[in-house]
Amino acid sequence: MIARCLAGTLLGFPLAAALLALALRLLPDGGAAFLIPALILFFPLWTGVMAGAYLFRSGPRAWLVLGVANALAFLALWGVRLAGS
């Protein structure tokens, strides 16, 4: 139980940040007009990831899936950034 909680808390934070940064990056003008709503949306998204971590069968599976999701989100963010500049 504690492993899933830690996975959701520790890996949910960067995952939520990467997903919101990716969404902002894909909007016109870098999403400058939506920065405040994105910041407000961050906490519910992070909380959702933390709650979703309890859906996994075990702690190691939660760490694995959330770790892979983080890697994919940051790779997508990096790819969008390279394509845009």
Coordinates of C-alpha atoms in Angstrom, one line a residue:
M1 CA 0.0 0.0 0.0
I2 CA 2.8 2.4 0.9
A3 CA 4.6 1.7 -2.3
R4 CA 1.6 2.7 -4.4
C5 CA 1.1 5.8 -2.3
L6 CA 4.8 6.8 -2.8
A7 CA 4.7 6.0 -6.5
G8 CA 1.6 8.2 -7.0
T9 CA 3.0 11.0 -5.0
L10 CA 6.6 11.1 -6.2
L11 CA 6.0 10.1 -9.8
G12 CA 2.7 11.9 -10.1
F13 CA 4.2 15.3 -9.5
P14 CA 6.5 15.3 -12.5
L15 CA 4.0 13.5 -14.6
A16 CA 1.3 16.1 -14.0
A17 CA 3.9 18.9 -14.7
A18 CA 5.0 17.3 -17.9
L19 CA 1.5 16.7 -19.2
L20 CA 0.5 20.3 -18.5
A21 CA 3.7 21.6 -20.0
L22 CA 3.1 19.5 -23.1
A23 CA -0.5 20.8 -23.4
L24 CA 0.7 24.3 -23.1
R25 CA 3.5 23.8 -25.6
L26 CA 1.0 22.5 -28.2
L27 CA -1.3 25.5 -27.8
P28 CA -0.7 28.6 -30.0
D29 CA 1.8 31.1 -28.6
G30 CA 3.1 28.5 -26.2
G31 CA -0.1 28.6 -24.3
A32 CA 0.7 31.9 -22.6
A33 CA -3.0 32.8 -22.3
F34 CA -3.7 29.5 -20.5
L35 CA -0.8 29.6 -17.9
I36 CA -3.0 30.4 -14.9
P37 CA -5.7 27.9 -15.7
A38 CA -2.9 25.3 -16.2
L39 CA -1.4 26.1 -12.8
I40 CA -4.8 25.8 -11.2
L41 CA -5.4 22.4 -13.0
F42 CA -2.0 21.1 -11.8
F43 CA -3.2 20.1 -8.3
P44 CA -6.3 18.2 -9.4
L45 CA -4.3 16.4 -12.0
W46 CA -1.6 15.4 -9.5
T47 CA -4.3 14.3 -7.0
G48 CA -5.9 12.2 -9.8
V49 CA -2.6 10.5 -10.5
M50 CA -2.1 9.8 -6.8
A51 CA -5.6 8.3 -6.5
G52 CA -5.1 6.4 -9.8
A53 CA -2.0 4.7 -8.3
Y54 CA -4.2 2.7 -6.0
L55 CA -5.7 1.0 -9.0
F56 CA -2.5 -1.0 -9.6
R57 CA -2.3 -4.5 -8.2
S58 CA 1.1 -3.9 -6.6
G59 CA 3.6 -1.2 -5.7
P60 CA 6.2 -2.3 -8.2
R61 CA 3.7 -2.3 -11.0
A62 CA 2.7 1.3 -10.0
W63 CA 6.3 2.4 -10.0
L64 CA 6.9 0.8 -13.4
V65 CA 3.8 2.2 -15.1
L66 CA 4.2 5.7 -13.7
G67 CA 7.9 5.6 -14.4
V68 CA 7.3 4.7 -18.1
A69 CA 4.5 7.3 -18.3
N70 CA 7.0 9.9 -17.0
A71 CA 9.6 8.9 -19.5
L72 CA 7.2 9.0 -22.4
A73 CA 5.8 12.4 -21.3
F74 CA 9.2 14.0 -21.0
L75 CA 10.3 12.5 -24.3
A76 CA 7.2 13.9 -26.0
L77 CA 7.9 17.3 -24.4
W78 CA 11.5 17.2 -25.5
G79 CA 10.4 16.1 -29.0
V80 CA 7.9 18.9 -29.3
R81 CA 10.4 21.4 -28.0
L82 CA 13.0 20.3 -30.6
A83 CA 10.4 20.3 -33.4
G84 CA 9.3 23.8 -32.4
S85 CA 12.7 25.5 -32.3

